[in-house]
XYZ file of C-alpha atoms in Angstrom:
629
model
C 3.744 39.087 -30.695
C 5.663 38.851 -27.400
C 9.053 39.394 -29.063
C 10.801 36.701 -26.988
C 12.980 35.131 -29.691
C 16.115 37.087 -28.741
C 15.622 36.692 -24.966
C 15.267 32.928 -25.533
C 18.494 32.823 -27.561
C 20.270 34.753 -24.818
C 19.076 32.308 -22.154
C 20.165 29.259 -24.174
C 23.538 30.849 -24.974
C 24.365 30.587 -21.271
C 24.140 26.775 -21.320
C 27.226 24.896 -20.113
C 27.654 22.593 -23.122
C 30.627 20.751 -21.610
C 29.248 19.367 -18.343
C 25.631 20.669 -18.508
C 25.902 21.725 -14.881
C 23.265 24.466 -15.352
C 20.889 22.526 -17.629
C 17.994 22.592 -15.134
C 18.402 26.325 -14.494
C 18.545 27.219 -18.213
C 15.532 25.010 -18.991
C 13.496 26.545 -16.169
C 14.289 30.103 -17.337
C 13.351 29.332 -20.957
C 10.052 27.686 -20.020
C 9.159 30.460 -17.568
C 9.738 33.084 -20.249
C 7.203 31.381 -22.523
C 4.656 30.623 -19.791
C 4.535 34.150 -18.340
C 3.732 35.728 -21.716
C 0.257 35.843 -23.269
C -1.123 34.694 -26.615
C -2.426 37.393 -28.929
C -6.184 37.948 -28.882
C -6.558 36.731 -32.477
C -4.575 33.535 -31.750
C -6.625 32.756 -28.630
C -9.889 33.384 -30.493
C -8.808 31.099 -33.342
C -8.137 28.257 -30.883
C -11.454 28.915 -29.133
C -13.326 28.821 -32.461
C -11.611 25.600 -33.589
C -12.296 23.947 -30.218
C -16.015 24.783 -30.469
C -16.149 23.384 -34.012
C -14.470 20.191 -32.821
C -16.792 19.774 -29.825
C -20.141 20.621 -31.359
C -22.931 21.480 -28.923
C -21.091 20.700 -25.681
C -17.494 20.833 -24.510
C -15.665 17.504 -24.691
C -12.297 16.301 -23.412
C -9.406 16.508 -25.870
C -5.757 15.551 -26.147
C -3.352 18.463 -26.605
C -0.230 17.082 -28.272
C 3.171 18.537 -29.141
C 4.716 17.977 -32.573
C 8.099 19.517 -33.396
C 9.745 19.939 -36.803
C 12.776 17.886 -35.752
C 10.716 15.048 -34.235
C 10.258 11.555 -35.617
C 13.103 11.740 -38.094
C 14.694 8.475 -39.273
C 17.815 9.179 -37.197
C 16.321 11.149 -34.284
C 13.017 10.162 -32.715
C 12.855 12.859 -29.982
C 10.706 10.242 -28.202
C 9.105 11.746 -25.099
C 11.083 14.986 -25.274
C 8.055 17.286 -25.515
C 4.846 17.287 -23.492
C 1.356 16.037 -24.277
C -1.719 16.665 -22.118
C -4.720 14.353 -21.954
C -8.337 14.782 -20.842
C -8.319 18.568 -21.238
C -11.824 20.016 -20.920
C -12.890 23.592 -21.665
C -11.458 26.408 -23.782
C -9.430 27.985 -20.964
C -7.838 24.646 -20.074
C -7.048 24.054 -23.765
C -5.270 27.437 -24.035
C -3.186 26.680 -20.936
C -2.269 23.230 -22.273
C -1.280 24.691 -25.660
C 1.061 27.145 -23.939
C 2.574 24.346 -21.841
C 3.192 22.383 -25.051
C 5.061 25.338 -26.553
C 7.082 25.696 -23.343
C 8.004 22.001 -23.501
C 10.222 22.812 -26.486
C 12.661 23.734 -23.709
C 12.346 20.813 -21.308
C 15.750 19.858 -19.916
C 15.634 16.597 -21.844
C 14.726 18.310 -25.164
C 17.550 20.847 -24.793
C 20.070 18.084 -24.072
C 18.756 15.897 -26.904
C 19.137 18.722 -29.459
C 22.663 19.365 -28.230
C 23.519 15.662 -28.569
C 22.021 15.443 -32.062
C 23.528 18.710 -33.321
C 20.265 20.641 -33.877
C 20.295 24.425 -33.463
C 17.694 25.339 -30.840
C 16.346 28.302 -32.803
C 15.857 26.162 -35.929
C 13.383 23.807 -34.257
C 9.724 24.839 -34.296
C 6.864 23.212 -32.423
C 3.196 22.928 -33.340
C 0.311 21.705 -31.208
C -2.411 19.314 -32.321
C -5.752 19.143 -30.518
C -7.614 15.848 -30.977
C -10.780 14.265 -29.658
C -9.913 11.668 -27.046
C -10.054 7.996 -27.948
C -11.608 6.572 -24.785
C -8.885 4.013 -24.246
C -9.230 4.709 -20.524
C -12.253 2.416 -20.796
C -10.381 -0.160 -22.894
C -6.723 -0.495 -23.924
C -3.887 1.069 -25.895
C -0.316 0.429 -26.903
C 2.506 0.720 -29.393
C 3.954 -1.309 -32.218
C 7.031 -1.706 -34.401
C 6.896 -2.967 -37.961
C 10.236 -4.728 -37.405
C 11.476 -6.705 -34.412
C 13.081 -3.849 -32.450
C 16.028 -5.733 -30.924
C 17.436 -7.592 -33.925
C 15.950 -5.540 -36.754
C 14.325 -8.685 -38.210
C 12.049 -7.257 -40.897
C 9.404 -9.990 -41.242
C 7.908 -9.567 -37.752
C 5.620 -6.907 -36.280
C 5.768 -6.409 -32.507
C 2.621 -5.070 -30.820
C 2.468 -4.234 -27.100
C -0.598 -3.276 -25.091
C -1.905 -2.304 -21.648
C -5.288 -1.582 -20.121
C -6.216 2.096 -20.083
C -4.242 5.017 -21.467
C -0.995 4.328 -23.286
C 1.182 6.501 -21.074
C 1.827 3.500 -18.808
C 3.413 1.539 -21.649
C 5.498 4.485 -22.869
C 6.725 5.350 -19.386
C 7.361 1.692 -18.583
C 5.123 1.837 -15.516
C 3.722 -1.643 -16.169
C 4.812 -4.748 -18.049
C 2.610 -5.015 -21.158
C 1.222 -7.863 -23.223
C 3.358 -8.581 -26.300
C 2.325 -10.056 -29.642
C 4.549 -11.023 -32.589
C 2.875 -11.041 -36.013
C 4.568 -12.701 -39.009
C 4.200 -10.611 -42.169
C 4.256 -13.397 -44.825
C 1.471 -15.268 -42.982
C -0.469 -12.004 -42.754
C -0.083 -11.426 -46.496
C -1.039 -15.038 -47.285
C -4.189 -14.846 -45.146
C -2.864 -17.433 -42.685
C -2.936 -17.153 -38.889
C 0.011 -14.770 -38.352
C 0.388 -14.560 -34.542
C 3.536 -16.566 -33.874
C 4.054 -15.501 -30.264
C 1.995 -14.094 -27.378
C 3.289 -13.051 -23.973
C 0.971 -12.072 -21.114
C 2.163 -9.021 -19.143
C 1.143 -8.285 -15.560
C -0.537 -4.929 -16.408
C -0.904 -4.194 -12.683
C -1.990 -0.576 -13.178
C -4.601 1.007 -15.457
C -4.369 4.714 -16.293
C -7.760 6.453 -16.462
C -9.000 10.035 -16.587
C -9.298 11.798 -13.259
C -12.517 13.492 -12.197
C -12.815 17.237 -12.694
C -12.455 17.724 -8.926
C -8.884 16.410 -8.963
C -5.831 18.465 -9.914
C -4.278 15.832 -12.177
C -5.952 14.985 -15.491
C -5.115 11.275 -15.241
C -4.492 8.754 -12.482
C -3.466 5.119 -12.093
C -5.766 2.574 -10.487
C -5.088 -1.066 -9.651
C -6.047 -3.431 -12.463
C -8.501 -6.134 -11.313
C -6.884 -9.582 -11.144
C -9.171 -11.034 -13.813
C -8.097 -8.322 -16.282
C -4.423 -8.850 -15.447
C -4.970 -12.453 -16.555
C -6.580 -11.414 -19.874
C -4.841 -10.332 -23.058
C -5.815 -6.752 -23.926
C -6.521 -7.693 -27.554
C -8.352 -10.563 -29.220
C -6.627 -12.457 -32.024
C -8.847 -10.676 -34.580
C -7.816 -7.282 -33.177
C -4.124 -8.235 -33.232
C -4.475 -9.257 -36.878
C -6.328 -6.017 -37.742
C -3.572 -3.909 -36.158
C -0.968 -6.050 -37.917
C -2.599 -5.346 -41.284
C -2.720 -1.617 -40.565
C 0.926 -1.608 -39.463
C 1.853 -3.333 -42.718
C -0.069 -0.743 -44.766
C 1.631 2.118 -42.903
C 5.075 0.602 -43.482
C 4.356 0.039 -47.173
C 3.089 3.620 -47.532
C 6.183 5.195 -45.961
C 8.565 2.608 -47.454
C 10.432 2.206 -44.170
C 10.082 0.487 -40.768
C 7.672 2.390 -38.533
C 6.967 2.923 -34.838
C 3.213 3.303 -34.259
C 0.807 4.022 -31.414
C -2.696 2.543 -31.258
C -5.735 2.829 -28.995
C -9.115 1.152 -28.593
C -12.186 3.200 -27.685
C -14.041 1.486 -24.839
C -17.346 3.139 -25.757
C -17.454 2.442 -29.509
C -15.079 -0.587 -29.357
C -13.256 0.837 -32.390
C -9.502 0.554 -32.890
C -7.478 3.614 -33.925
C -3.915 4.336 -35.029
C -3.014 7.535 -33.176
C 0.547 8.107 -34.373
C 3.165 6.749 -36.770
C 6.828 7.713 -37.039
C 9.984 6.165 -38.527
C 11.863 3.568 -36.500
C 15.193 5.187 -35.628
C 17.656 2.402 -34.769
C 17.895 -0.234 -37.491
C 17.103 1.708 -40.682
C 20.655 3.014 -41.071
C 22.587 0.014 -39.742
C 24.875 -1.996 -41.971
C 23.258 -5.422 -41.694
C 26.488 -7.117 -42.813
C 28.367 -5.931 -39.717
C 27.514 -7.769 -36.518
C 29.124 -7.318 -33.101
C 28.929 -10.580 -31.196
C 29.230 -10.642 -27.400
C 29.862 -13.863 -25.494
C 30.225 -14.575 -21.779
C 33.289 -16.693 -21.015
C 32.215 -17.618 -17.474
C 29.138 -19.105 -15.855
C 27.434 -17.747 -12.742
C 24.088 -17.775 -10.981
C 21.534 -15.324 -12.360
C 20.903 -12.462 -9.935
C 18.091 -10.650 -11.772
C 16.525 -11.075 -15.214
C 14.156 -9.184 -17.516
C 13.654 -8.049 -21.121
C 16.965 -7.528 -22.926
C 17.416 -4.334 -24.940
C 20.307 -4.604 -27.389
C 22.857 -7.425 -27.486
C 25.800 -6.031 -25.510
C 27.488 -7.100 -22.283
C 28.569 -4.476 -19.742
C 30.464 -4.712 -16.455
C 29.977 -1.795 -14.067
C 28.894 -0.575 -10.651
C 25.232 -0.418 -9.664
C 23.859 3.065 -8.984
C 20.440 2.782 -7.312
C 18.316 5.866 -7.961
C 14.724 6.825 -7.200
C 14.770 9.845 -9.519
C 17.192 11.570 -11.913
C 17.685 14.411 -9.412
C 19.628 12.015 -7.140
C 22.290 11.331 -9.775
C 25.853 12.436 -9.047
C 29.115 11.771 -10.886
C 27.775 9.219 -13.356
C 30.279 7.598 -15.731
C 30.243 4.954 -18.453
C 31.016 2.460 -15.663
C 27.756 3.376 -13.905
C 24.768 1.065 -14.353
C 21.550 2.787 -13.303
C 19.167 0.578 -11.307
C 15.722 2.097 -10.802
C 12.004 1.371 -10.789
C 11.211 2.887 -14.182
C 12.648 5.370 -16.693
C 10.685 8.421 -17.907
C 11.769 11.134 -20.383
C 13.142 13.178 -17.455
C 15.986 10.654 -17.211
C 17.130 11.144 -20.815
C 19.962 13.656 -20.170
C 21.572 11.090 -17.825
C 21.317 8.043 -20.043
C 24.090 9.068 -22.420
C 26.493 9.255 -19.475
C 26.013 5.691 -18.220
C 27.059 2.206 -19.279
C 23.794 0.365 -18.684
C 20.222 0.520 -17.394
C 18.236 -1.940 -15.249
C 14.581 -1.301 -14.335
C 11.826 -3.057 -12.405
C 9.166 -2.056 -14.910
C 8.807 -1.667 -18.653
C 8.637 -3.683 -21.854
C 10.480 -3.748 -25.180
C 8.422 -0.814 -26.461
C 8.710 1.412 -23.369
C 10.447 4.782 -23.473
C 13.465 3.335 -21.641
C 13.877 0.606 -24.269
C 13.474 2.985 -27.229
C 16.005 5.510 -25.918
C 18.478 2.803 -24.809
C 18.427 1.319 -28.332
C 18.923 4.715 -29.925
C 21.881 5.501 -27.633
C 23.372 2.015 -27.941
C 23.227 1.545 -24.152
C 22.451 -2.037 -23.020
C 19.380 -2.255 -20.812
C 17.326 -4.876 -19.015
C 13.776 -3.687 -18.366
C 10.810 -5.223 -16.564
C 12.890 -7.189 -14.023
C 10.312 -6.739 -11.275
C 12.762 -6.972 -8.374
C 15.972 -5.230 -9.473
C 15.882 -2.455 -6.864
C 15.347 -4.906 -3.994
C 17.902 -7.493 -5.130
C 20.797 -5.332 -6.337
C 22.961 -3.468 -3.828
C 24.109 0.093 -4.505
C 27.785 0.287 -5.473
C 28.131 -3.433 -6.130
C 29.980 -4.604 -9.239
C 27.750 -6.496 -11.646
C 27.700 -7.925 -15.156
C 24.752 -6.985 -17.367
C 24.262 -9.350 -20.316
C 21.885 -8.813 -23.236
C 23.792 -11.321 -25.372
C 21.642 -14.399 -24.705
C 18.479 -13.620 -26.647
C 15.374 -11.692 -25.640
C 15.949 -12.301 -21.929
C 18.623 -10.199 -20.253
C 20.551 -11.457 -17.225
C 22.351 -9.697 -14.370
C 25.179 -11.508 -12.558
C 27.041 -10.569 -9.380
C 30.617 -9.446 -9.848
C 32.753 -9.131 -12.947
C 32.442 -11.920 -15.509
C 34.896 -12.220 -18.380
C 33.457 -11.830 -21.866
C 34.644 -11.307 -25.405
C 33.530 -8.944 -28.138
C 33.961 -9.868 -31.793
C 33.094 -7.998 -34.983
C 31.850 -10.175 -37.838
C 31.484 -8.902 -41.408
C 28.956 -11.186 -43.076
C 29.747 -9.534 -46.405
C 33.150 -11.248 -46.424
C 31.796 -14.741 -45.787
C 31.367 -17.018 -48.793
C 28.946 -19.905 -48.526
C 30.312 -23.376 -49.415
C 28.749 -25.591 -52.088
C 27.523 -27.893 -49.327
C 24.457 -26.525 -47.555
C 25.356 -24.882 -44.243
C 22.457 -25.144 -41.812
C 22.236 -24.098 -38.194
C 21.508 -26.229 -35.149
C 19.046 -24.274 -32.988
C 17.130 -24.821 -29.778
C 16.242 -21.433 -28.263
C 13.557 -19.368 -30.075
C 14.821 -16.215 -28.342
C 17.985 -16.253 -30.477
C 16.276 -17.059 -33.772
C 15.706 -13.562 -35.174
C 19.286 -12.479 -34.488
C 20.820 -15.691 -35.858
C 18.781 -15.426 -39.058
C 21.210 -12.695 -40.208
C 24.145 -15.126 -40.200
C 24.928 -16.665 -43.620
C 22.939 -19.908 -43.720
C 20.807 -22.292 -45.761
C 18.224 -22.723 -43.012
C 18.046 -24.847 -39.869
C 19.196 -28.451 -40.133
C 18.223 -29.382 -36.579
C 15.639 -27.618 -34.433
C 15.852 -29.247 -31.001
C 12.285 -29.396 -29.701
C 13.433 -30.507 -26.237
C 14.696 -27.035 -25.287
C 11.275 -25.496 -25.991
C 9.516 -28.191 -23.968
C 11.936 -27.806 -21.033
C 11.994 -23.999 -20.897
C 8.642 -22.926 -22.319
C 6.206 -25.808 -21.731
C 7.913 -27.272 -18.627
C 5.245 -29.966 -18.145
C 5.310 -33.627 -19.228
C 2.723 -33.947 -22.039
C 1.121 -37.040 -20.485
C 0.634 -35.100 -17.232
C -1.541 -32.714 -19.246
C -3.445 -35.432 -21.107
C -4.002 -37.508 -17.946
C -3.831 -34.877 -15.222
C -5.936 -37.043 -12.899
C -3.053 -39.555 -12.716
C -0.538 -36.980 -11.418
C 0.038 -37.930 -7.768
C 2.456 -35.262 -6.538
C 0.527 -32.351 -4.971
C 3.219 -29.774 -5.791
C 3.313 -30.906 -9.419
C -0.484 -30.654 -9.661
C -0.350 -27.129 -8.249
C 2.354 -26.063 -10.726
C 0.418 -27.513 -13.660
C -2.789 -25.765 -12.572
C -0.909 -22.457 -12.371
C 0.781 -22.798 -15.782
C -2.425 -23.827 -17.574
C -4.808 -21.449 -15.777
C -5.625 -19.420 -18.905
C -6.333 -22.390 -21.189
C -9.668 -24.159 -21.813
C -7.978 -27.537 -21.363
C -4.497 -28.566 -20.336
C -3.587 -30.168 -23.666
C -4.211 -26.825 -25.421
C -1.466 -25.305 -23.253
C 1.137 -27.758 -24.588
C 0.085 -27.274 -28.225
C 0.062 -23.476 -27.936
C 3.392 -23.102 -26.138
C 5.245 -25.622 -28.312
C 3.812 -24.232 -31.558
C 4.837 -20.684 -30.603
C 8.432 -21.754 -29.993
C 8.669 -23.765 -33.215
C 6.877 -21.071 -35.241
C 9.290 -18.363 -34.072
C 12.275 -20.308 -35.414
C 10.480 -21.343 -38.625
C 9.446 -17.711 -39.198
C 12.951 -16.373 -38.537
C 14.385 -18.431 -41.417
C 11.353 -18.476 -43.729
C 11.225 -19.530 -46.572
C 14.406 -21.561 -45.956
C 14.034 -25.143 -44.762
C 13.724 -25.656 -40.999
C 13.874 -29.291 -39.824
C 12.338 -29.917 -36.405
C 13.354 -33.095 -34.626
C 10.516 -34.810 -32.786
C 11.099 -35.019 -29.034
C 14.103 -37.135 -28.066
C 14.266 -36.985 -24.287
C 15.527 -40.041 -22.453
C 13.196 -41.468 -19.793
C 15.169 -39.848 -16.956
C 14.935 -36.459 -18.730
C 11.190 -36.839 -19.339
C 10.758 -37.739 -15.665
C 12.325 -34.402 -14.674
C 9.548 -32.458 -16.412
C 6.705 -31.344 -14.117
C 4.471 -34.362 -13.461
C 6.825 -36.635 -15.395
C 7.689 -39.138 -12.670
C 4.223 -40.707 -12.840
C 4.566 -41.533 -16.547
C 8.131 -42.769 -17.062
C 9.620 -46.241 -16.452
C 12.918 -46.550 -14.598
C 15.776 -47.669 -16.889
C 19.360 -48.631 -16.123
C 20.548 -47.243 -19.485
C 18.145 -44.576 -20.803
C 20.540 -43.744 -23.683
C 19.573 -46.979 -25.461
C 16.140 -47.477 -23.974
C 12.621 -46.102 -24.394
C 13.377 -43.046 -26.526
C 12.814 -41.546 -29.961
C 10.641 -43.373 -32.496
C 9.706 -46.251 -30.193
C 7.836 -43.878 -27.863
C 5.551 -42.343 -30.472
C 3.429 -45.442 -31.143
C 3.660 -46.827 -27.594
C 0.561 -46.715 -25.389
C 2.755 -45.079 -22.725
C 3.338 -41.952 -24.841
C 1.035 -42.120 -27.872
C -1.335 -39.417 -26.520
C 1.617 -37.165 -25.690
C 2.995 -37.584 -29.207
C -0.401 -36.525 -30.577
C 0.162 -33.124 -28.922
C 3.560 -32.769 -30.636
C 1.890 -33.529 -33.984
C -0.892 -31.014 -33.274
C 1.683 -28.284 -32.567
C 3.590 -29.010 -35.799
C 0.353 -29.141 -37.803
C -0.659 -25.753 -36.373
C 2.658 -24.208 -37.427
C 2.544 -25.666 -40.939
C -1.126 -25.461 -41.836
C -2.736 -22.799 -39.644
C 0.215 -20.394 -39.659
C 1.335 -21.317 -43.173
C 4.976 -22.045 -42.291
C 5.342 -24.928 -44.739
C 9.127 -24.521 -44.697
C 8.964 -26.617 -41.506
C 9.983 -30.248 -42.072
C 10.110 -33.149 -39.590
C 12.929 -35.436 -38.444
C 12.379 -38.724 -36.581
C 15.117 -39.528 -34.029
C 16.423 -42.903 -32.854
C 14.524 -44.930 -35.438
C 15.902 -48.486 -35.215
C 14.515 -50.040 -38.424
C 12.211 -49.542 -41.414
C 9.214 -51.127 -39.673
C 9.524 -48.683 -36.795
C 9.720 -45.809 -39.264
C 6.526 -46.990 -40.960
C 4.751 -47.135 -37.596
C 5.782 -43.539 -36.872
C 4.589 -42.348 -40.297
C 1.275 -44.089 -39.686
C 0.734 -42.499 -36.271
C 1.751 -39.095 -37.690
C -0.841 -39.494 -40.450
C -3.494 -40.356 -37.854
C -2.654 -37.012 -36.243
C -2.941 -34.986 -39.445
C 0.697 -35.053 -40.624
C 0.785 -37.074 -43.835
C 4.132 -37.276 -45.603
C 3.953 -35.559 -48.999
C 0.768 -33.664 -48.184
C 1.170 -29.880 -48.381
C 4.868 -30.441 -49.083
C 5.580 -32.236 -45.794
C 8.938 -34.015 -45.847
C 9.963 -36.471 -43.127
C 13.620 -37.261 -42.429
C 15.208 -39.777 -40.104
C 18.224 -39.003 -37.956
C 21.150 -41.308 -38.717
C 22.596 -41.911 -35.256
C 22.728 -45.688 -34.636
C 24.596 -48.420 -36.584
C 21.414 -50.029 -37.932
C 20.580 -46.794 -39.784
C 23.804 -46.977 -41.806
C 23.563 -50.724 -42.440
C 19.939 -50.520 -43.615
C 20.671 -47.472 -45.773
C 23.405 -49.383 -47.594
């Protein structure tokens, strides 16, 4: 109608495809050409008619969303490249938003992305969908992946959520809640939520009033809502089931968006597209990165990828400030939006204050293979511009930034060339954050799951200090315990929940292979170092041979604490259905002591032989060998 195809081609032909020095100018010219032209009368009337049919008797707010032919492909997501407009009210506003969507085919980031991916600009078409708004501004929304997005572990679904509209989670403006759902437990009608992480959710995006120029705005989230999960367990499970159905329908891992209507309280899936990073990877080839030096952690956040990168910090407030970026540049900024995308392929790493694993920054970093640490909170205030730093995503789900250059090694492993021995080869594991990645290594399961690491790093509190909080004398310890357990109905529930999540993550990663968890084996001095521990531990000259292992479990000094360990294991095995979890008793001096432990375990719901429960003993003292013979 406007005959602008050739003028558009002429504008794009002037693009500097070597250095992209005129990218902004070319993008502006292309968008202006579209925006200054008019729709045909018949096209405008058709939109007007469809809008009236959608609204019924009175005009209602709608979402006007872009959808391009080259979007959401298995190897090119085009995430955030084109524009979407929310809370659009009235036929004239809808027509303007539709035109802006068409113009967004030529955003700077979309032009650069097509160039990088080898798409011809004239071959890509864009349509616009107009949908009734899900009133998530009055509730919550989020995204999900039907595989674990960092490792590609296929048996876990990751759901993330924030209060209000989902743009905050996509743009990485806030740190969201995260939920991991285990598919086999979901299919077997067991409790499938193996991990929950509370985000700060400091901002809530809502619709602006008609008097304001913007269609949406961010407001501060009330403290009580920051302390709440955005979804109930039943809602997490419902979304998990839907995600599973979507994946099974498309026969591939999927990236979905969801929203909850705050008026009707209904949940909706608003979008589904193929996951773009892991589907084409050779799972037999693994690049392992390992730091060879130790240093104090400078900043930490959510790790994206598994690489290590040494480079110079480049502190930026916006992409327009960027100059002379190289693969040695590590961008440090508050948050990453789609406007940053043309820069991200030029740099060696990304560090942000805000954002989660499902934010735009994380998705694009994964697709480009650029290591990133998002959601640090304080990166821009701690890191100095121009300073050399080491960015490490090689230590699990938490990424760490260190001052200066640390030595590291990079090693390619081809699992396809590794032959398993006749003897079972089982891993020794302690950190749940590494479990999904390590599950890809050739193995026969986990021969020793060290519970102590989970208690030290995740629980942090002595179990008896939770059972008998009134006996904790240290004021600072009491304050720390109150803070850690603030969202739990009672303090014992905190221990059971945190420990069961850590154990369940490892058991799920290797399911259905055997995972043997060793009951806690701290020495008295180590127990005393837990928060509140000093009030519950005797002083010993030689803790190595003292009050440890099996002898603690039936002792009045620790019996109630051991009951919490049993409750956590029972929850993993029976409630979550991870019956591949077995138990090992450490430092068991004789048969009588072993029988006492079995008896106390049975009192706490863990009966050997019931529901396939096997109980091992750890052979680590001379009496074990002598008695076995």
